[in-house]
Amino acid sequence: MQEQKPEQAEEWNLLSKLAFRFLFLFISLFITFLFLRWLIDPLLAWIGESIFGLSENLSRVSSGSGDRTMDYLAVFLQAILAVTGVIAWSLIGRKRNSHRKLRFWFMSLLRLFVAAVMLVYGFAKVFLIQFQTPSLTLLVQQVGEMSPMGLAWTFMGFNPVYTIFTGLLEVFAGLFLIFRRTKTLGALLTLGVMGHVAVMNLCFDIPVKIFSLHLVLMSLVLLSEDWRSLSHVFFGSNRALPKVKYHALQHTAVYHNIGKIKGIFTALFLFLITFVGFFILKPKIDRQQKKYRFYGIYEISDFEKEGDNDEVSSSQDWRYVIIEQKNKANIKFRDSVSAYHLIIDENIQKATIYHKDADSIPPNFAIQKLESITYRLKGKIGQDSLKFKMQRLDLKKFPLISRGFRWVNETPYNR
C-alpha cells in the first residue's frame, strides 16, 4: 500500500473539515427552514424583491408545491448562510483539529430525520394514501391532455401491488437507518429509492424536486461515514478499515440500553403512523371513493342546446358525464373537462346541475329513466336550454380495466 505523504494528509484533512462544516450548515439550515418557514418567509420575499427584482410569485401561502419561487429563494439563502458560516467557523476555529463529537450527533440526528421521512412516505404508499387508482375522468381523458405529473400519478396508482411494493422499500430503508448495525444498508437503500424518486420528479415535473434532491444528498452524507468499508467491499481497496467507531455515549449508562430505547421509540413511532394512516386517513379516502348509486361514466347522445351562454360549454356539446361522488360530477366537453354539482332526486324526477363555483340553485332539470342505465334530461343552465340522453358505459370496455394480469402473452399487448 502506498504511504500517504504528510502534506497530502494535511491537505485532505483540511478539505474534509471544510466539506463537513459546509454540509453540516447546509443540511441543518434546510431542515430548520422546513419547520420555520413562517418565520423566514418575510425575509425570502425581501430577497426576491430586492436582490432578484421579483414582484410576483412571492406568496407566503403554501400551494402544495415544494418547488415554488419562495422555495428556491430559501435554498439560495440556505447556501449563502452555509458559505458564510464556513468562513466564520474556519476563522474562529482554526486550531480545532477534530469535530468528532459534533459529527457523531449530526450524523445520528440526520439519520433519524431521514428515517422518519422514509417511514412517513413509505407508509403513505403502503396504505394507498399517496396514490389512488385512476379516476373515471382519466378513463375518458386523452393522454395528450394529461400533465406529466398526472401521467406519473396515474402510473403509480394504477396497480396497488406496485404502489405497496415501492412503499415497503421506503419503509425498510427507514427501519434500517434507525439502528447503527444496519444504517449503512439503510443509507444505500435510501440512496437507491430516493435517487429514483428524484429522477422521476425531474422528468415528470413533480414539484418535490428540491426536497427529494436534498434527501439524496443526505443519504450520500450518511454513507460518507462508511466510505472506507464501502470502497473495500465494492472496489477491493486495501485501505485499512477503522477498528472501532467513535460513540459519544460509549462510557455512559445509556450506551448499553440504547438498542432497547430505540426499539421502544421505533415501535411507538410505527404505531402512531399506523394509527393515523390506517384508522384516520385511509377511512377518509375510502369514504371519498365509496361508489355512489349513480357511479359511472355516462355517454351523452341526442344533445341539443339553445342559447349562447358560455357557462355551459365553449365547445357546444357534451361528451360524457362522469359521476364518482354523491352530488358531484365532471362533465367532459369536446376539448375540456369541468367540475359541476349534480344532485339527483328520483322521488320528484328532478336534477340540479350547476358549476362547482356557482351558488346553489333550485332543481333545474327534469330527469326521466328510460332503461336501467339510461336517462333523459331536459332543463336550463343560465340562459341555455339543454336536452340530452346519458347512458352508463360498461367500464370493462376500457382495456386499462379489463386487461388485467396475465402470465402468458403470445404477443405484446401494447396499445
PDB file of C-alpha atoms in Angstrom, residues 64-254:
ATOM      1  CA  GLY A  64     -48.874  22.169  -2.075  1.00  0.00           C
ATOM      2  CA  SER A  65     -45.811  22.602  -4.293  1.00  0.00           C
ATOM      3  CA  GLY A  66     -42.306  22.255  -2.886  1.00  0.00           C
ATOM      4  CA  ASP A  67     -40.689  23.974  -5.851  1.00  0.00           C
ATOM      5  CA  ARG A  68     -42.175  27.460  -5.655  1.00  0.00           C
ATOM      6  CA  THR A  69     -40.147  30.612  -6.218  1.00  0.00           C
ATOM      7  CA  MET A  70     -40.070  31.030  -2.437  1.00  0.00           C
ATOM      8  CA  ASP A  71     -38.593  27.545  -2.041  1.00  0.00           C
ATOM      9  CA  TYR A  72     -35.729  28.321  -4.432  1.00  0.00           C
ATOM     10  CA  LEU A  73     -35.124  31.576  -2.584  1.00  0.00           C
ATOM     11  CA  ALA A  74     -34.910  29.514   0.606  1.00  0.00           C
ATOM     12  CA  VAL A  75     -32.229  27.290  -0.991  1.00  0.00           C
ATOM     13  CA  PHE A  76     -30.353  30.426  -2.090  1.00  0.00           C
ATOM     14  CA  LEU A  77     -30.442  31.829   1.453  1.00  0.00           C
ATOM     15  CA  GLN A  78     -29.501  28.418   2.822  1.00  0.00           C
ATOM     16  CA  ALA A  79     -26.408  28.253   0.577  1.00  0.00           C
ATOM     17  CA  ILE A  80     -25.323  31.843   1.348  1.00  0.00           C
ATOM     18  CA  LEU A  81     -25.632  31.297   5.093  1.00  0.00           C
ATOM     19  CA  ALA A  82     -23.782  27.969   4.834  1.00  0.00           C
ATOM     20  CA  VAL A  83     -20.834  29.508   2.939  1.00  0.00           C
ATOM     21  CA  THR A  84     -20.713  32.476   5.329  1.00  0.00           C
ATOM     22  CA  GLY A  85     -20.876  30.131   8.278  1.00  0.00           C
ATOM     23  CA  VAL A  86     -17.990  28.013   6.950  1.00  0.00           C
ATOM     24  CA  ILE A  87     -15.795  31.105   6.554  1.00  0.00           C
ATOM     25  CA  ALA A  88     -16.586  32.362  10.064  1.00  0.00           C
ATOM     26  CA  TRP A  89     -16.208  28.880  11.540  1.00  0.00           C
ATOM     27  CA  SER A  90     -12.821  28.389   9.862  1.00  0.00           C
ATOM     28  CA  LEU A  91     -11.528  31.725  11.162  1.00  0.00           C
ATOM     29  CA  ILE A  92     -12.759  31.204  14.712  1.00  0.00           C
ATOM     30  CA  GLY A  93     -11.897  27.501  14.999  1.00  0.00           C
ATOM     31  CA  ARG A  94      -8.547  27.426  13.162  1.00  0.00           C
ATOM     32  CA  LYS A  95      -6.868  25.403  15.879  1.00  0.00           C
ATOM     33  CA  ARG A  96      -9.630  22.823  16.228  1.00  0.00           C
ATOM     34  CA  ASN A  97      -8.494  19.622  14.543  1.00  0.00           C
ATOM     35  CA  SER A  98     -11.492  17.386  15.174  1.00  0.00           C
ATOM     36  CA  HIS A  99     -15.285  17.599  15.033  1.00  0.00           C
ATOM     37  CA  ARG A 100     -15.711  14.066  16.342  1.00  0.00           C
ATOM     38  CA  LYS A 101     -18.477  14.728  18.856  1.00  0.00           C
ATOM     39  CA  LEU A 102     -20.340  17.210  16.616  1.00  0.00           C
ATOM     40  CA  ARG A 103     -20.069  14.806  13.675  1.00  0.00           C
ATOM     41  CA  PHE A 104     -21.460  11.985  15.798  1.00  0.00           C
ATOM     42  CA  TRP A 105     -24.571  13.919  16.889  1.00  0.00           C
ATOM     43  CA  PHE A 106     -25.103  15.447  13.447  1.00  0.00           C
ATOM     44  CA  MET A 107     -24.955  12.060  11.737  1.00  0.00           C
ATOM     45  CA  SER A 108     -27.154  10.443  14.387  1.00  0.00           C
ATOM     46  CA  LEU A 109     -29.875  13.101  14.225  1.00  0.00           C
ATOM     47  CA  LEU A 110     -29.680  13.300  10.424  1.00  0.00           C
ATOM     48  CA  ARG A 111     -30.059   9.534  10.233  1.00  0.00           C
ATOM     49  CA  LEU A 112     -33.183   9.656  12.414  1.00  0.00           C
ATOM     50  CA  PHE A 113     -34.635  12.543  10.378  1.00  0.00           C
ATOM     51  CA  VAL A 114     -34.164  10.699   7.077  1.00  0.00           C
ATOM     52  CA  ALA A 115     -35.536   7.520   8.670  1.00  0.00           C
ATOM     53  CA  ALA A 116     -38.684   9.366   9.804  1.00  0.00           C
ATOM     54  CA  VAL A 117     -39.205  10.862   6.332  1.00  0.00           C
ATOM     55  CA  MET A 118     -38.760   7.481   4.657  1.00  0.00           C
ATOM     56  CA  LEU A 119     -41.210   5.831   7.044  1.00  0.00           C
ATOM     57  CA  VAL A 120     -43.864   8.524   6.543  1.00  0.00           C
ATOM     58  CA  TYR A 121     -43.567   8.429   2.742  1.00  0.00           C
ATOM     59  CA  GLY A 122     -43.371   4.644   2.755  1.00  0.00           C
ATOM     60  CA  PHE A 123     -46.489   4.077   4.828  1.00  0.00           C
ATOM     61  CA  ALA A 124     -48.358   6.673   2.744  1.00  0.00           C
ATOM     62  CA  LYS A 125     -47.830   4.293  -0.181  1.00  0.00           C
ATOM     63  CA  VAL A 126     -48.425   1.097   1.797  1.00  0.00           C
ATOM     64  CA  PHE A 127     -51.808   2.394   2.986  1.00  0.00           C
ATOM     65  CA  LEU A 128     -52.594   3.663  -0.559  1.00  0.00           C
ATOM     66  CA  ILE A 129     -52.918   7.250   0.660  1.00  0.00           C
ATOM     67  CA  GLN A 130     -50.435   8.994  -1.648  1.00  0.00           C
ATOM     68  CA  PHE A 131     -51.613   7.333  -4.875  1.00  0.00           C
ATOM     69  CA  GLN A 132     -55.089   6.085  -5.751  1.00  0.00           C
ATOM     70  CA  THR A 133     -56.448   4.105  -8.680  1.00  0.00           C
ATOM     71  CA  PRO A 134     -57.118   6.174 -11.841  1.00  0.00           C
ATOM     72  CA  SER A 135     -60.346   8.146 -11.663  1.00  0.00           C
ATOM     73  CA  LEU A 136     -63.225   7.689 -14.088  1.00  0.00           C
ATOM     74  CA  THR A 137     -62.428  11.084 -15.578  1.00  0.00           C
ATOM     75  CA  LEU A 138     -58.972   9.833 -16.570  1.00  0.00           C
ATOM     76  CA  LEU A 139     -60.538   6.935 -18.481  1.00  0.00           C
ATOM     77  CA  VAL A 140     -62.089   9.326 -20.992  1.00  0.00           C
ATOM     78  CA  GLN A 141     -59.194  11.785 -20.987  1.00  0.00           C
ATOM     79  CA  GLN A 142     -56.694  11.628 -23.825  1.00  0.00           C
ATOM     80  CA  VAL A 143     -53.061  11.063 -22.859  1.00  0.00           C
ATOM     81  CA  GLY A 144     -52.104  14.277 -24.629  1.00  0.00           C
ATOM     82  CA  GLU A 145     -54.430  16.215 -22.327  1.00  0.00           C
ATOM     83  CA  MET A 146     -52.679  14.942 -19.201  1.00  0.00           C
ATOM     84  CA  SER A 147     -49.875  16.764 -17.437  1.00  0.00           C
ATOM     85  CA  PRO A 148     -46.570  14.922 -16.924  1.00  0.00           C
ATOM     86  CA  MET A 149     -47.329  14.762 -13.196  1.00  0.00           C
ATOM     87  CA  GLY A 150     -50.820  13.431 -13.896  1.00  0.00           C
ATOM     88  CA  LEU A 151     -49.325  10.727 -16.098  1.00  0.00           C
ATOM     89  CA  ALA A 152     -46.867   9.736 -13.341  1.00  0.00           C
ATOM     90  CA  TRP A 153     -49.617   9.717 -10.684  1.00  0.00           C
ATOM     91  CA  THR A 154     -51.789   7.538 -12.910  1.00  0.00           C
ATOM     92  CA  PHE A 155     -48.919   5.108 -13.468  1.00  0.00           C
ATOM     93  CA  MET A 156     -48.102   4.875  -9.752  1.00  0.00           C
ATOM     94  CA  GLY A 157     -51.732   4.471  -8.705  1.00  0.00           C
ATOM     95  CA  PHE A 158     -52.796   2.005 -11.399  1.00  0.00           C
ATOM     96  CA  ASN A 159     -51.664  -1.150  -9.605  1.00  0.00           C
ATOM     97  CA  PRO A 160     -51.861  -1.120  -5.771  1.00  0.00           C
ATOM     98  CA  VAL A 161     -49.379  -4.009  -5.534  1.00  0.00           C
ATOM     99  CA  TYR A 162     -46.693  -1.906  -7.234  1.00  0.00           C
ATOM    100  CA  THR A 163     -47.505   1.077  -5.016  1.00  0.00           C
ATOM    101  CA  ILE A 164     -47.278  -1.038  -1.851  1.00  0.00           C
ATOM    102  CA  PHE A 165     -44.008  -2.603  -3.058  1.00  0.00           C
ATOM    103  CA  THR A 166     -42.357   0.796  -3.575  1.00  0.00           C
ATOM    104  CA  GLY A 167     -43.699   1.893  -0.201  1.00  0.00           C
ATOM    105  CA  LEU A 168     -42.194  -1.140   1.530  1.00  0.00           C
ATOM    106  CA  LEU A 169     -38.783  -0.294   0.050  1.00  0.00           C
ATOM    107  CA  GLU A 170     -39.015   3.118   1.720  1.00  0.00           C
ATOM    108  CA  VAL A 171     -40.243   1.578   4.986  1.00  0.00           C
ATOM    109  CA  PHE A 172     -37.343  -0.892   5.103  1.00  0.00           C
ATOM    110  CA  ALA A 173     -34.882   1.896   4.305  1.00  0.00           C
ATOM    111  CA  GLY A 174     -36.244   3.907   7.217  1.00  0.00           C
ATOM    112  CA  LEU A 175     -36.148   0.970   9.632  1.00  0.00           C
ATOM    113  CA  PHE A 176     -32.568   0.050   8.668  1.00  0.00           C
ATOM    114  CA  LEU A 177     -31.458   3.654   9.223  1.00  0.00           C
ATOM    115  CA  ILE A 178     -32.649   3.686  12.823  1.00  0.00           C
ATOM    116  CA  PHE A 179     -30.172   1.094  14.097  1.00  0.00           C
ATOM    117  CA  ARG A 180     -26.402   1.549  13.828  1.00  0.00           C
ATOM    118  CA  ARG A 181     -25.727  -2.036  12.757  1.00  0.00           C
ATOM    119  CA  THR A 182     -27.932  -1.667   9.676  1.00  0.00           C
ATOM    120  CA  LYS A 183     -27.519   2.057   8.999  1.00  0.00           C
ATOM    121  CA  THR A 184     -25.189   1.513   6.022  1.00  0.00           C
ATOM    122  CA  LEU A 185     -27.688  -0.790   4.358  1.00  0.00           C
ATOM    123  CA  GLY A 186     -30.422   1.746   5.123  1.00  0.00           C
ATOM    124  CA  ALA A 187     -28.404   4.589   3.605  1.00  0.00           C
ATOM    125  CA  LEU A 188     -27.684   2.544   0.464  1.00  0.00           C
ATOM    126  CA  LEU A 189     -31.359   1.632   0.108  1.00  0.00           C
ATOM    127  CA  THR A 190     -32.369   5.252   0.698  1.00  0.00           C
ATOM    128  CA  LEU A 191     -29.914   6.430  -1.965  1.00  0.00           C
ATOM    129  CA  GLY A 192     -31.354   3.970  -4.490  1.00  0.00           C
ATOM    130  CA  VAL A 193     -35.003   4.678  -3.703  1.00  0.00           C
ATOM    131  CA  MET A 194     -34.691   8.457  -3.393  1.00  0.00           C
ATOM    132  CA  GLY A 195     -32.395   8.633  -6.414  1.00  0.00           C
ATOM    133  CA  HIS A 196     -35.188   7.060  -8.455  1.00  0.00           C
ATOM    134  CA  VAL A 197     -37.761   9.385  -6.893  1.00  0.00           C
ATOM    135  CA  ALA A 198     -35.626  12.455  -7.626  1.00  0.00           C
ATOM    136  CA  VAL A 199     -35.172  11.459 -11.294  1.00  0.00           C
ATOM    137  CA  MET A 200     -38.916  10.804 -11.568  1.00  0.00           C
ATOM    138  CA  ASN A 201     -39.650  14.238 -10.059  1.00  0.00           C
ATOM    139  CA  LEU A 202     -37.270  15.879 -12.526  1.00  0.00           C
ATOM    140  CA  CYS A 203     -38.564  14.006 -15.580  1.00  0.00           C
ATOM    141  CA  PHE A 204     -42.292  14.280 -14.806  1.00  0.00           C
ATOM    142  CA  ASP A 205     -42.308  17.841 -13.409  1.00  0.00           C
ATOM    143  CA  ILE A 206     -43.409  16.700  -9.939  1.00  0.00           C
ATOM    144  CA  PRO A 207     -42.947  19.685  -7.589  1.00  0.00           C
ATOM    145  CA  VAL A 208     -40.950  17.901  -4.880  1.00  0.00           C
ATOM    146  CA  LYS A 209     -37.642  18.219  -6.720  1.00  0.00           C
ATOM    147  CA  ILE A 210     -35.860  20.297  -4.061  1.00  0.00           C
ATOM    148  CA  PHE A 211     -36.811  18.021  -1.183  1.00  0.00           C
ATOM    149  CA  SER A 212     -36.042  14.762  -2.995  1.00  0.00           C
ATOM    150  CA  LEU A 213     -32.613  16.022  -4.139  1.00  0.00           C
ATOM    151  CA  HIS A 214     -31.832  17.042  -0.566  1.00  0.00           C
ATOM    152  CA  LEU A 215     -32.742  13.536   0.598  1.00  0.00           C
ATOM    153  CA  VAL A 216     -30.329  12.110  -1.972  1.00  0.00           C
ATOM    154  CA  LEU A 217     -27.635  14.439  -0.628  1.00  0.00           C
ATOM    155  CA  MET A 218     -28.434  13.392   2.945  1.00  0.00           C
ATOM    156  CA  SER A 219     -28.121   9.704   2.072  1.00  0.00           C
ATOM    157  CA  LEU A 220     -24.710  10.384   0.479  1.00  0.00           C
ATOM    158  CA  VAL A 221     -23.608  12.240   3.615  1.00  0.00           C
ATOM    159  CA  LEU A 222     -24.679   9.293   5.757  1.00  0.00           C
ATOM    160  CA  LEU A 223     -22.735   6.926   3.505  1.00  0.00           C
ATOM    161  CA  SER A 224     -19.617   9.090   3.776  1.00  0.00           C
ATOM    162  CA  GLU A 225     -19.053   7.676   7.257  1.00  0.00           C
ATOM    163  CA  ASP A 226     -18.527   4.247   5.741  1.00  0.00           C
ATOM    164  CA  TRP A 227     -16.565   5.166   2.622  1.00  0.00           C
ATOM    165  CA  ARG A 228     -13.582   3.045   3.628  1.00  0.00           C
ATOM    166  CA  SER A 229     -15.735  -0.030   4.223  1.00  0.00           C
ATOM    167  CA  LEU A 230     -17.711   0.538   1.013  1.00  0.00           C
ATOM    168  CA  SER A 231     -14.578   1.010  -1.097  1.00  0.00           C
ATOM    169  CA  HIS A 232     -13.231  -2.210   0.400  1.00  0.00           C
ATOM    170  CA  VAL A 233     -16.447  -4.111  -0.459  1.00  0.00           C
ATOM    171  CA  PHE A 234     -17.072  -2.707  -3.943  1.00  0.00           C
ATOM    172  CA  PHE A 235     -13.559  -1.970  -5.205  1.00  0.00           C
ATOM    173  CA  GLY A 236     -11.336  -4.256  -3.139  1.00  0.00           C
ATOM    174  CA  SER A 237      -9.491  -1.295  -1.662  1.00  0.00           C
ATOM    175  CA  ASN A 238      -6.510  -2.060   0.564  1.00  0.00           C
ATOM    176  CA  ARG A 239      -7.102   0.892   2.823  1.00  0.00           C
ATOM    177  CA  ALA A 240      -7.115  -0.059   6.481  1.00  0.00           C
ATOM    178  CA  LEU A 241     -10.590  -0.314   7.933  1.00  0.00           C
ATOM    179  CA  PRO A 242     -11.383   1.630  11.103  1.00  0.00           C
ATOM    180  CA  LYS A 243     -11.124  -0.612  14.154  1.00  0.00           C
ATOM    181  CA  VAL A 244     -13.693   0.988  16.447  1.00  0.00           C
ATOM    182  CA  LYS A 245     -16.029   3.811  15.524  1.00  0.00           C
ATOM    183  CA  TYR A 246     -16.475   6.676  17.955  1.00  0.00           C
ATOM    184  CA  HIS A 247     -19.664   6.786  20.027  1.00  0.00           C
ATOM    185  CA  ALA A 248     -20.330   9.848  22.183  1.00  0.00           C
ATOM    186  CA  LEU A 249     -22.289   7.805  24.755  1.00  0.00           C
ATOM    187  CA  GLN A 250     -19.902   4.889  24.942  1.00  0.00           C
ATOM    188  CA  HIS A 251     -18.916   5.469  28.582  1.00  0.00           C
ATOM    189  CA  THR A 252     -22.401   6.224  29.886  1.00  0.00           C
ATOM    190  CA  ALA A 253     -25.155   4.015  31.271  1.00  0.00           C
ATOM    191  CA  VAL A 254     -27.355   4.861  28.288  1.00  0.00           C
TER     192      VAL A 254
END
